[in-house]
PDB file of C-alpha atoms in Angstrom:
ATOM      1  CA  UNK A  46     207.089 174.521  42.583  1.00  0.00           C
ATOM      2  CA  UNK A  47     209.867 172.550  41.399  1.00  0.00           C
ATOM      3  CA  UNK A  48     211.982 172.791  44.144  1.00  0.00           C
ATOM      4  CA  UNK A  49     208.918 171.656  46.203  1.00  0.00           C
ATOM      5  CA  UNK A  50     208.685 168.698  44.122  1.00  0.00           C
ATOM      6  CA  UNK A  51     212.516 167.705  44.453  1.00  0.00           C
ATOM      7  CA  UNK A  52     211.527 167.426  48.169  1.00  0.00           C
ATOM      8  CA  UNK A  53     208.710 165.220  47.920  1.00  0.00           C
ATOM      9  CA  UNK A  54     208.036 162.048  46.098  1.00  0.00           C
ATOM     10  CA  UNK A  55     204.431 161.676  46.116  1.00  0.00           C
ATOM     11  CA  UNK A  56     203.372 164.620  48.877  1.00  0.00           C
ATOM     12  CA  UNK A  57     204.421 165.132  51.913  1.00  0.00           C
ATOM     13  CA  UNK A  58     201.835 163.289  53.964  1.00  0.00           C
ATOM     14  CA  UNK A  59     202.516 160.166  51.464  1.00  0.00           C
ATOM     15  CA  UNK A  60     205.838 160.060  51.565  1.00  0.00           C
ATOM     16  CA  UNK A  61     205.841 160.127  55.877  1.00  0.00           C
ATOM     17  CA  UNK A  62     203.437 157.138  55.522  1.00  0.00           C
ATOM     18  CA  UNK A  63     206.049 155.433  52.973  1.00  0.00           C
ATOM     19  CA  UNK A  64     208.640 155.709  55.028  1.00  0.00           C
ATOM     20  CA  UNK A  65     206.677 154.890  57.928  1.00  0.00           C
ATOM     21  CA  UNK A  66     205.697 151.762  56.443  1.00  0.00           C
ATOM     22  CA  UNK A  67     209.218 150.786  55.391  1.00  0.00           C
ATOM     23  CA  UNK A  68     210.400 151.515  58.968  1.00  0.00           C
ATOM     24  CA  UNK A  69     207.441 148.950  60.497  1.00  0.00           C
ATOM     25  CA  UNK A  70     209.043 146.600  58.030  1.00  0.00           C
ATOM     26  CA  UNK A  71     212.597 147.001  58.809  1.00  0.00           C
ATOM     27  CA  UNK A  72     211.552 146.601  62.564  1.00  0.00           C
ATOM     28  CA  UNK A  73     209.563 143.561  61.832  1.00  0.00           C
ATOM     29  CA  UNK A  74     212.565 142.178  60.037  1.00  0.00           C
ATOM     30  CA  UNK A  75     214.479 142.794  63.246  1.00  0.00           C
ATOM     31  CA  UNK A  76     212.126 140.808  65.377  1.00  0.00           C
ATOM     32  CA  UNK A  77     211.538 137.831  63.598  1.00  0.00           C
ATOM     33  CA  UNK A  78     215.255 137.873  63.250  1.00  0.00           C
ATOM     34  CA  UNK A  79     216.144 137.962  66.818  1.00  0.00           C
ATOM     35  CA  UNK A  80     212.788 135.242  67.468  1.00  0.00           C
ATOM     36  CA  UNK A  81     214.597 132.817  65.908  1.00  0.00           C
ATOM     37  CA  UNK A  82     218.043 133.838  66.869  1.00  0.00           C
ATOM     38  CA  UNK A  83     218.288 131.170  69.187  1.00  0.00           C
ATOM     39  CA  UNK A  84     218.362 133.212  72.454  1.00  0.00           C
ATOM     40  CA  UNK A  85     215.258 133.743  74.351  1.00  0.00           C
ATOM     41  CA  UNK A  86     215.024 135.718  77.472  1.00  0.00           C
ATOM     42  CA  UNK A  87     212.488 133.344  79.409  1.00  0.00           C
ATOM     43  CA  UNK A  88     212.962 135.226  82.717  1.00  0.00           C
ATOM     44  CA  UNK A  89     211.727 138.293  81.283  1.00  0.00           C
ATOM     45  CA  UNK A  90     209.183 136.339  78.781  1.00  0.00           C
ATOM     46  CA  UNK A  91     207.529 134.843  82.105  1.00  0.00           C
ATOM     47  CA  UNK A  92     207.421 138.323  83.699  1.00  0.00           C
ATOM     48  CA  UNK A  93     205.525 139.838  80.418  1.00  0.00           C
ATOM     49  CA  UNK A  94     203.235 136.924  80.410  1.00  0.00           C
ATOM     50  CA  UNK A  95     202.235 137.600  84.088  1.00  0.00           C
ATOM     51  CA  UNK A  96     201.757 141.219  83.411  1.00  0.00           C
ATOM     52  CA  UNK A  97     199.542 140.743  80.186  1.00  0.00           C
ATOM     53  CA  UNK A  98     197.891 137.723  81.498  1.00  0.00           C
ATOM     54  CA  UNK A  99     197.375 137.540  84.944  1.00  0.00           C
ATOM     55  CA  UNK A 100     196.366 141.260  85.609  1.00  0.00           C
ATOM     56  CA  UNK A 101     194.254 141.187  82.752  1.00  0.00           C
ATOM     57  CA  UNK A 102     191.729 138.578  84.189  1.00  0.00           C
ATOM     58  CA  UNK A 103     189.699 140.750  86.390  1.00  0.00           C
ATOM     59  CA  UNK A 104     189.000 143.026  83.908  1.00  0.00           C
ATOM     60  CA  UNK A 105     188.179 140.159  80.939  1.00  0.00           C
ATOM     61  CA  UNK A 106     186.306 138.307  83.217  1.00  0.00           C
ATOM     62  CA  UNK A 107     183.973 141.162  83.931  1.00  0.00           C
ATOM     63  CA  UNK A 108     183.369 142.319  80.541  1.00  0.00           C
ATOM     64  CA  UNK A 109     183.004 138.447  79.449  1.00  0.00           C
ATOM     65  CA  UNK A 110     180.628 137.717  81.646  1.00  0.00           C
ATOM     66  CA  UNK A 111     178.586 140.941  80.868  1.00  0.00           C
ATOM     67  CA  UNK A 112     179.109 140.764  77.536  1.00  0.00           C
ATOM     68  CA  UNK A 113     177.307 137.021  76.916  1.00  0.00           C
ATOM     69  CA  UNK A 114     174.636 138.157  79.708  1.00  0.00           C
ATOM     70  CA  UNK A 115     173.486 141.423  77.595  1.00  0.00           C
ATOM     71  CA  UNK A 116     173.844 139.647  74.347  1.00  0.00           C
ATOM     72  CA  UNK A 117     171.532 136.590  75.650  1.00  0.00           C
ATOM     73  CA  UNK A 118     169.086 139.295  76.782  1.00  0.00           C
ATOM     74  CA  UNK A 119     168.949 141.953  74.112  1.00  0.00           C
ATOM     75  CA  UNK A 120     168.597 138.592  71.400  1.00  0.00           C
ATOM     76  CA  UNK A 121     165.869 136.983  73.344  1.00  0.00           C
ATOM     77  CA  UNK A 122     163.287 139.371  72.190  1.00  0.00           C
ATOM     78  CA  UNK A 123     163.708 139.071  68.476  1.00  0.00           C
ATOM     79  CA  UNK A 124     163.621 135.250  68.564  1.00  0.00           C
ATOM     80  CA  UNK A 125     160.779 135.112  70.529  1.00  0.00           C
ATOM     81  CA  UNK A 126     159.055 137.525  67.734  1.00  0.00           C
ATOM     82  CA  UNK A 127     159.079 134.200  65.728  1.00  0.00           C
ATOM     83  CA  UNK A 128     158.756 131.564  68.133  1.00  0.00           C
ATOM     84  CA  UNK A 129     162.563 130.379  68.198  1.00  0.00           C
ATOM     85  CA  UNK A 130     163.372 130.902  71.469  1.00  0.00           C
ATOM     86  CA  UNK A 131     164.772 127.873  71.465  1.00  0.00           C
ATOM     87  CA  UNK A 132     167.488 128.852  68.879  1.00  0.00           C
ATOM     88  CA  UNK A 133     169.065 131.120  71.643  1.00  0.00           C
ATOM     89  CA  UNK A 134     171.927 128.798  73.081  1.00  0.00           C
ATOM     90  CA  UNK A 135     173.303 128.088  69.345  1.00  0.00           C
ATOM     91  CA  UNK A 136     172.882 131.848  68.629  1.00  0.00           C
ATOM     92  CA  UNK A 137     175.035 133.029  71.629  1.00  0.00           C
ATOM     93  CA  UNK A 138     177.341 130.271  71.354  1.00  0.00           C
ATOM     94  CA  UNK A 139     178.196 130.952  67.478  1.00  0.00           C
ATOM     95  CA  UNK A 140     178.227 134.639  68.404  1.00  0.00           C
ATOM     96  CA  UNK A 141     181.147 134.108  70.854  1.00  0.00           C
ATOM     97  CA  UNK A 142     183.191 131.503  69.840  1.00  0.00           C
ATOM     98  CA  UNK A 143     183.227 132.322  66.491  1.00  0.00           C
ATOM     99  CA  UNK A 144     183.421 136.058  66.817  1.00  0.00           C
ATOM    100  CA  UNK A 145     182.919 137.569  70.452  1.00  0.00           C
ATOM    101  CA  UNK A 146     185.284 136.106  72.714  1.00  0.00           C
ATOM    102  CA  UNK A 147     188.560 136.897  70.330  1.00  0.00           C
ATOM    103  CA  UNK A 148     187.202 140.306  68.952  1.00  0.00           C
ATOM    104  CA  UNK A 149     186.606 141.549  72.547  1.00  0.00           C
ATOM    105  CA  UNK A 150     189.719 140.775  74.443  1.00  0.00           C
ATOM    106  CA  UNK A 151     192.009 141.945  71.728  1.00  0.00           C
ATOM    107  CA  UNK A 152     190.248 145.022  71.885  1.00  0.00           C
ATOM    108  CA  UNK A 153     190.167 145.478  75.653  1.00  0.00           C
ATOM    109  CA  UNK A 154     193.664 144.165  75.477  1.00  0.00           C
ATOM    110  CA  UNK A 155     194.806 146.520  73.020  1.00  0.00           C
ATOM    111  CA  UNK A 156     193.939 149.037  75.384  1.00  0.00           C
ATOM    112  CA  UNK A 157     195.402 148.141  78.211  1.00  0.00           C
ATOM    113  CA  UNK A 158     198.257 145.805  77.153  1.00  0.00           C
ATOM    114  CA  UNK A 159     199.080 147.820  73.643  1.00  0.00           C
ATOM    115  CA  UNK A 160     198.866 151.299  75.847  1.00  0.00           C
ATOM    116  CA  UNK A 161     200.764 150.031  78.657  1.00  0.00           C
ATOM    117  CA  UNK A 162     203.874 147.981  76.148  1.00  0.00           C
ATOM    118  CA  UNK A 163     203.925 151.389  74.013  1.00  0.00           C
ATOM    119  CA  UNK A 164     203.887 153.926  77.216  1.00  0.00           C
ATOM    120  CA  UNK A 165     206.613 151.285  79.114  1.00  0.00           C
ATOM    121  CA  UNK A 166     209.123 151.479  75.980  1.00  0.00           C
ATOM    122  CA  UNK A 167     208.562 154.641  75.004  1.00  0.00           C
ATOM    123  CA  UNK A 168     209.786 156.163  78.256  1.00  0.00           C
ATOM    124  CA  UNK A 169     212.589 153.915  78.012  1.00  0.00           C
ATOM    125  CA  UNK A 170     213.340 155.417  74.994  1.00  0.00           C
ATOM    126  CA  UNK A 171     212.912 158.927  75.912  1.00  0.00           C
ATOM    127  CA  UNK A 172     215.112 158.501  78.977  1.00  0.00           C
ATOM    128  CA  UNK A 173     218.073 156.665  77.096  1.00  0.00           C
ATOM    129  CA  UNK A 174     217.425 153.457  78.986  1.00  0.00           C
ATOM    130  CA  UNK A 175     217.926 151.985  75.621  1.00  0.00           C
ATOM    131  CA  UNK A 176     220.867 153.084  73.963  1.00  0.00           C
ATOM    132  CA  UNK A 177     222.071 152.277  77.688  1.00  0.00           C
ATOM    133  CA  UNK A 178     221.014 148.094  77.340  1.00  0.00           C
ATOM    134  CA  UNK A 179     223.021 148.541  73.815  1.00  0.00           C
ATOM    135  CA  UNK A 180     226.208 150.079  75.350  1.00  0.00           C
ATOM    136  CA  UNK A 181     226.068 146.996  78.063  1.00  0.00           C
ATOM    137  CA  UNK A 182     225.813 144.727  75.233  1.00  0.00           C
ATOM    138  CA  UNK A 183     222.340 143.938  75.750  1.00  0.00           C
ATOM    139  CA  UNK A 184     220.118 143.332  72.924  1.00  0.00           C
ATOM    140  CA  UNK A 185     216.757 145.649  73.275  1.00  0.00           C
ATOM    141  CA  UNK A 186     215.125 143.697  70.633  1.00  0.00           C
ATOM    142  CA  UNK A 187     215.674 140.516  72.125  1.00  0.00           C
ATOM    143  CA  UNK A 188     214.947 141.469  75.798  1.00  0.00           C
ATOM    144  CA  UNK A 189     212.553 144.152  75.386  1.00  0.00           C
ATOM    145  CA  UNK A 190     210.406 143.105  72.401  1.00  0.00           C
ATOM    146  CA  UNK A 191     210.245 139.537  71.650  1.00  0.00           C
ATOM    147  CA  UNK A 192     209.719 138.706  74.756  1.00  0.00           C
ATOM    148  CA  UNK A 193     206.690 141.481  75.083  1.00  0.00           C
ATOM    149  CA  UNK A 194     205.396 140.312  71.088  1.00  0.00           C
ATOM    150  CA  UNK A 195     205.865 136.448  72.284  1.00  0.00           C
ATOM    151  CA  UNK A 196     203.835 137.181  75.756  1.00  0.00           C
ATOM    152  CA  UNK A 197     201.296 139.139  73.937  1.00  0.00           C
ATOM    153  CA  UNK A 198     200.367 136.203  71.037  1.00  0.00           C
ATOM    154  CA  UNK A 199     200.384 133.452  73.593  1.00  0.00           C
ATOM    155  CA  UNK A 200     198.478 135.088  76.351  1.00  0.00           C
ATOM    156  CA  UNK A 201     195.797 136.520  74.597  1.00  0.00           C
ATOM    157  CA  UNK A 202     194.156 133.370  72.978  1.00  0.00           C
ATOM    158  CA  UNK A 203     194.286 131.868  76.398  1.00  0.00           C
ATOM    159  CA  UNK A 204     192.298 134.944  77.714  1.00  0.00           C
ATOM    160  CA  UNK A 205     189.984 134.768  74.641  1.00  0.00           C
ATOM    161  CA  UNK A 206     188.932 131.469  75.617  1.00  0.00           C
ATOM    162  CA  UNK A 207     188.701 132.207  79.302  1.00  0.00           C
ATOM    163  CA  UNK A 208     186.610 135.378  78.193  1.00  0.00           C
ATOM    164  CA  UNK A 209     184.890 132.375  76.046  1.00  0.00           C
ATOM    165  CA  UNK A 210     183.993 130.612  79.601  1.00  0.00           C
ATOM    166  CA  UNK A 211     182.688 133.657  81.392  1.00  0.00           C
ATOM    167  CA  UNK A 212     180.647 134.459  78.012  1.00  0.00           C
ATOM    168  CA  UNK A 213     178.712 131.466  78.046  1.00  0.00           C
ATOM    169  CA  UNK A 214     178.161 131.341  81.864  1.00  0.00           C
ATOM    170  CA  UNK A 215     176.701 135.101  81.319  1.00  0.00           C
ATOM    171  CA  UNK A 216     174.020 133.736  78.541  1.00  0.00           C
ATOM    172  CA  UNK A 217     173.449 130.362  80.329  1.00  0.00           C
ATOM    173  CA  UNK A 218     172.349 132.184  83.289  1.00  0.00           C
ATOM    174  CA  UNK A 219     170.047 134.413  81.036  1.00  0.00           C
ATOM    175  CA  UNK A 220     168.629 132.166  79.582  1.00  0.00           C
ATOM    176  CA  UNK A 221     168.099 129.448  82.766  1.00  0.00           C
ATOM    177  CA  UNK A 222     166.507 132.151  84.462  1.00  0.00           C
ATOM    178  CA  UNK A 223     164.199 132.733  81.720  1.00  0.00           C
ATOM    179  CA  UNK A 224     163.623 129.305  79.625  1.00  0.00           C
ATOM    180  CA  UNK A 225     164.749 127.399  82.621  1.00  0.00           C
ATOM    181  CA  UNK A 226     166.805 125.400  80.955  1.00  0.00           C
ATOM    182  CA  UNK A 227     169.492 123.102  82.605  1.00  0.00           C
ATOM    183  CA  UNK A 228     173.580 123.423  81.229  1.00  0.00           C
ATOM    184  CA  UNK A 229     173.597 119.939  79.246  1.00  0.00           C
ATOM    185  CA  UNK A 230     170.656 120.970  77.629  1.00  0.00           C
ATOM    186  CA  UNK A 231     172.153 124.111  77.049  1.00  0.00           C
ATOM    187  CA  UNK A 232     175.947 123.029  75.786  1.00  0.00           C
ATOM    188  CA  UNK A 233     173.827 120.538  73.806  1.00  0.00           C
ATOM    189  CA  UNK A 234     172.083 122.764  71.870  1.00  0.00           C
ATOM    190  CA  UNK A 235     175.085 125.380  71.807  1.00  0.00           C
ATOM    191  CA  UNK A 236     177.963 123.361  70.428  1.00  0.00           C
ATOM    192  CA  UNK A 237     175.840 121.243  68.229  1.00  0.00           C
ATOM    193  CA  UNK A 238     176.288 124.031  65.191  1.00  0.00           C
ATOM    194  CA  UNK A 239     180.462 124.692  66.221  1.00  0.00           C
ATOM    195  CA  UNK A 240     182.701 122.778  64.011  1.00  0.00           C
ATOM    196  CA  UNK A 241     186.169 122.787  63.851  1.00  0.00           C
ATOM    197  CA  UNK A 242     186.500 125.093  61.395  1.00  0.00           C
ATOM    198  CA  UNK A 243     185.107 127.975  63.899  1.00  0.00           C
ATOM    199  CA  UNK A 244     187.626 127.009  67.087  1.00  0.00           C
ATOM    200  CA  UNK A 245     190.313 127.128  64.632  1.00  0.00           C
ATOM    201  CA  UNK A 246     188.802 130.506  63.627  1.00  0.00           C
ATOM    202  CA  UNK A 247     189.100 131.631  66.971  1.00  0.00           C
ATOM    203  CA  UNK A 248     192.017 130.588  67.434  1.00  0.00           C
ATOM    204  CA  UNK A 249     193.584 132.313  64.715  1.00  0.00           C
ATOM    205  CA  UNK A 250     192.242 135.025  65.328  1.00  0.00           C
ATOM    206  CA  UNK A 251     193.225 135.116  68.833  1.00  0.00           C
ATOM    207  CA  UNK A 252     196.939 134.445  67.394  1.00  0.00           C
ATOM    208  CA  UNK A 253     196.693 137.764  64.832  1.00  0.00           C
ATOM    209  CA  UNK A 254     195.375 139.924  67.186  1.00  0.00           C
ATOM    210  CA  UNK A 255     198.020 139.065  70.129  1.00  0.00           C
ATOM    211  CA  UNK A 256     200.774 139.493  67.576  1.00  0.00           C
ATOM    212  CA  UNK A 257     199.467 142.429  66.615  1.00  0.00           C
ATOM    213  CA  UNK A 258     198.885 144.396  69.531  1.00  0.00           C
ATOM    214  CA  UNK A 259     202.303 143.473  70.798  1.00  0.00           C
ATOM    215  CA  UNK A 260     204.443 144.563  67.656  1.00  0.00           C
ATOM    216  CA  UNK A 261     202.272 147.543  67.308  1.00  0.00           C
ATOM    217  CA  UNK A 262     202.875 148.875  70.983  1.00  0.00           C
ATOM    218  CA  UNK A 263     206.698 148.069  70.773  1.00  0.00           C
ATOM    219  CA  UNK A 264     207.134 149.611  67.731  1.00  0.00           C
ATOM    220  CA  UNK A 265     205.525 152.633  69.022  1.00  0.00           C
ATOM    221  CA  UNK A 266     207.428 152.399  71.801  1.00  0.00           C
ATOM    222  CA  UNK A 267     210.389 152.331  70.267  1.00  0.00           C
ATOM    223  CA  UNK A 268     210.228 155.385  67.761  1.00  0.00           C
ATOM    224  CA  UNK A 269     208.693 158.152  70.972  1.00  0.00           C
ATOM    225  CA  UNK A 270     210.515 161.363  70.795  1.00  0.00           C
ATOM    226  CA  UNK A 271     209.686 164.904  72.001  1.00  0.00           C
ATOM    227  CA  UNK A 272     209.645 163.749  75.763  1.00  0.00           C
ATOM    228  CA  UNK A 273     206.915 163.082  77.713  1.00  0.00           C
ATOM    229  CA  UNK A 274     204.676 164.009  75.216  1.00  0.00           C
ATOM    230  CA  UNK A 275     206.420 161.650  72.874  1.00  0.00           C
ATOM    231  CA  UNK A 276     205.627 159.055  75.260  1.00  0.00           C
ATOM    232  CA  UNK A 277     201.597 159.816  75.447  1.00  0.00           C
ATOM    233  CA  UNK A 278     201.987 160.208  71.999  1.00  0.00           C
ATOM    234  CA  UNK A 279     203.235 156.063  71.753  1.00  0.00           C
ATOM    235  CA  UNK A 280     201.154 154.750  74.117  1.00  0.00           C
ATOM    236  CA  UNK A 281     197.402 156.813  72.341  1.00  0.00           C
ATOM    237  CA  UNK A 282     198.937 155.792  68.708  1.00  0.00           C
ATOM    238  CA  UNK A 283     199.720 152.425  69.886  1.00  0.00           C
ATOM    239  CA  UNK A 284     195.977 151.149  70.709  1.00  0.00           C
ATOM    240  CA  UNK A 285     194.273 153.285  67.645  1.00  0.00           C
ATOM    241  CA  UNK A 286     196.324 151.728  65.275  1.00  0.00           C
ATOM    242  CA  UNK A 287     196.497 148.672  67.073  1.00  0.00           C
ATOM    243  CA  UNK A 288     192.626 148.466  67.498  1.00  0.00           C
ATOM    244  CA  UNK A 289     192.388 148.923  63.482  1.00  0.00           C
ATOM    245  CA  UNK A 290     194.148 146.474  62.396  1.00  0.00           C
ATOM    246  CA  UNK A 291     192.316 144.206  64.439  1.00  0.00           C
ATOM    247  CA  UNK A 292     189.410 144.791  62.400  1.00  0.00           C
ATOM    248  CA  UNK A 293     190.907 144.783  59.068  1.00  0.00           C
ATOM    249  CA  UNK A 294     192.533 141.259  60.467  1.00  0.00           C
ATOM    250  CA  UNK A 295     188.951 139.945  61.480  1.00  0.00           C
ATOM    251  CA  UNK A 296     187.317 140.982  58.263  1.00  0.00           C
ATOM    252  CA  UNK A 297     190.383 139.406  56.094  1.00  0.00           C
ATOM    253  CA  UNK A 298     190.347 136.399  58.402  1.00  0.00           C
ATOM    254  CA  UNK A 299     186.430 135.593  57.827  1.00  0.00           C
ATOM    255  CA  UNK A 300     186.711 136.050  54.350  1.00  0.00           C
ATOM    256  CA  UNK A 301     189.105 133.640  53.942  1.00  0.00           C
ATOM    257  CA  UNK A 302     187.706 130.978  56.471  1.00  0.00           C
ATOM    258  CA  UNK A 303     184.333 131.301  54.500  1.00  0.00           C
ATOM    259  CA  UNK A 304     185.847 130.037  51.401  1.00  0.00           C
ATOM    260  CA  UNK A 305     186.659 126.489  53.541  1.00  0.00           C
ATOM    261  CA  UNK A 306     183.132 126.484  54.179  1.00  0.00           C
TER     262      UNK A 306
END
C-alpha cells in the first residue's frame, strides 16, 4: 500500500490528468512564444487558411441554411399559439447571431477542421516527419502549428458570419413563404433588438472557439504514439475534447457578457 502510494500523488487517473494539464500548458507556452517570435510562415498560413476556409463552405453553407430554415419553422407554431407571429424575424435573428451561427460552425468545424489538424500532425508525428523538420533546422511549432492555430481563429469567425448569411436567408424564406413578408420588413424587424453588445458576442465567441479547435487538434497531434492507432486516437480525442470546451467557452462567455447588460 505504501509503495503504491510512493507511485502516485493523488491516484493514478489524477495524476495522468495533472500532468496532462501541465503538458497543454507547456505547449501553449511554446506557441504563444513562437506567435510572437517575429517569424511567421505566411506561405504555409495562406495554405491552412484555404484548407479550413475555403473547403469548409459547402458544408457550412448547407447546414446554415438548413439550420435557420428548420428553426423558423419548428418556432412558428408556438408563436402563433399566442398570436406573435410577428415576433418571428427578431426571434430567429437573436437566435443566430447571438448564439447559432458561432455555436454551429465551431462545432461542425471542430469536426472536420479539429479531426483533420489532429489526424494531419499526428501522422507526422508517428512517421518522424517531425523530429526530421527539427534536424533541418526547421521549427515545427512555428511552421506546423501557429500557422494551423492562426488559420483556425481567423477563418472561423469569417465562416460564422457567412453561416450567419445563409441562416437568415433559410428563416427569411420561411417565413416569406408563410407571412409573406418582404426582406426590409424582415431585417427591420430582425436587427431592431441586436445591439452591439451581441455582434461583439459573436464575435468573441467565434475568436474562442477557432483558437480552440486549432490548439486542441495540434496538440493532439503532436503527442500520437502507438502508430496508426495513435493517430485515430489524435484525430477522435481532438474533436471530443475540442467540442467540450466549446461549450464550457459559450456558457463562460454568456455569463460574463450578461453582466454588461
Amino acid at each position: 500500500m505504501n509503495g503504491e502510494s510512493a507511485k502516485h500523488v493523488f491516484s493514478e487517473k489524477i495524476d495522468d490528468w495533472l500532468l496532462g494539464f501541465y503538458d497543454a500548458f507547456e505547449f501553449m507556452k511554446l506557441f504563444f512564444k513562437e506567435a510572437f517570435s517575429g517569424s511567421f510562415e505566411f506561405n504555409e498560413f495562406l495554405r491552412q487558411c484555404y484548407s479550413i476556409g475555403l473547403k469548409s463552405l459547402p458544408l457550412i453553407s448547407l447546414t446554415g441554411f438548413v439550420t435557420g430554415f428548420v428553426f423558423t419553422k419548428q418556432s412558428r407554431p408556438s408563436l402563433l399559439e399566442f398570436g406573435a407571429t410577428s415576433w418571428l424575424p427578431s426571434l430567429v435573428t437573436i437566435a443566430i447571431v447571438k448564439a447559432l451561427a458561432p455555436l454551429v460552425t465551431s462545432l461542425i468545424c471542430s469536426g472536420k477542421i479539429g479531426s483533420g489538424i489532429g489526424a494531419e500532425l499526428g501522422s507526422m508525428k508517428v512517421t518522424e516527419q517531425i523530429d526530421a523538420m527539427e534536424v533541418s533546422a526547421v521549427n515545427p511549432i512555428r511552421f506546423l502549428v501557429v500557422t494551423r492555430v492562426a488559420a483556425a481563429t481567423l477563418t472561423i469567425p469569417i465562416l460564422s458570419f457567412y453561416c450567419a448569411i445563409l441562416a437568415l436567408t433559410g428563416a427569411f424564406l420561411n417565413v416569406t413563404i408563410n407571412e409573406n413578408t418582404n426582406l426590409v420588413a424582415f431585417l427591420e424587424r430582425g436587427f431592431d433588438n441586436i445591439i452591439f453588445l451581441d455582434l461583439a458576442t459573436a464575435v468573441i465567441k467565434a475568436i474562442s472557439f477557432g483558437f480552440t479547435i486549432g490548439m486542441i487538434g495540434s496538440y493532439k497531434g503532436f503527442n500520437a504514439a502507438n502508430g496508426t492507432q495513435g493517430v485515430g486516437q489524435a484525430a477522435n480525442s481532438a474533436v471530443v475534447l475540442s467540442m467540450f470546451l466549446i461549450f464550457l467557452e459559450e456558457l463562460f462567455i454568456v455569463q460574463v457578457t450578461n453582466w454588461f447588460r
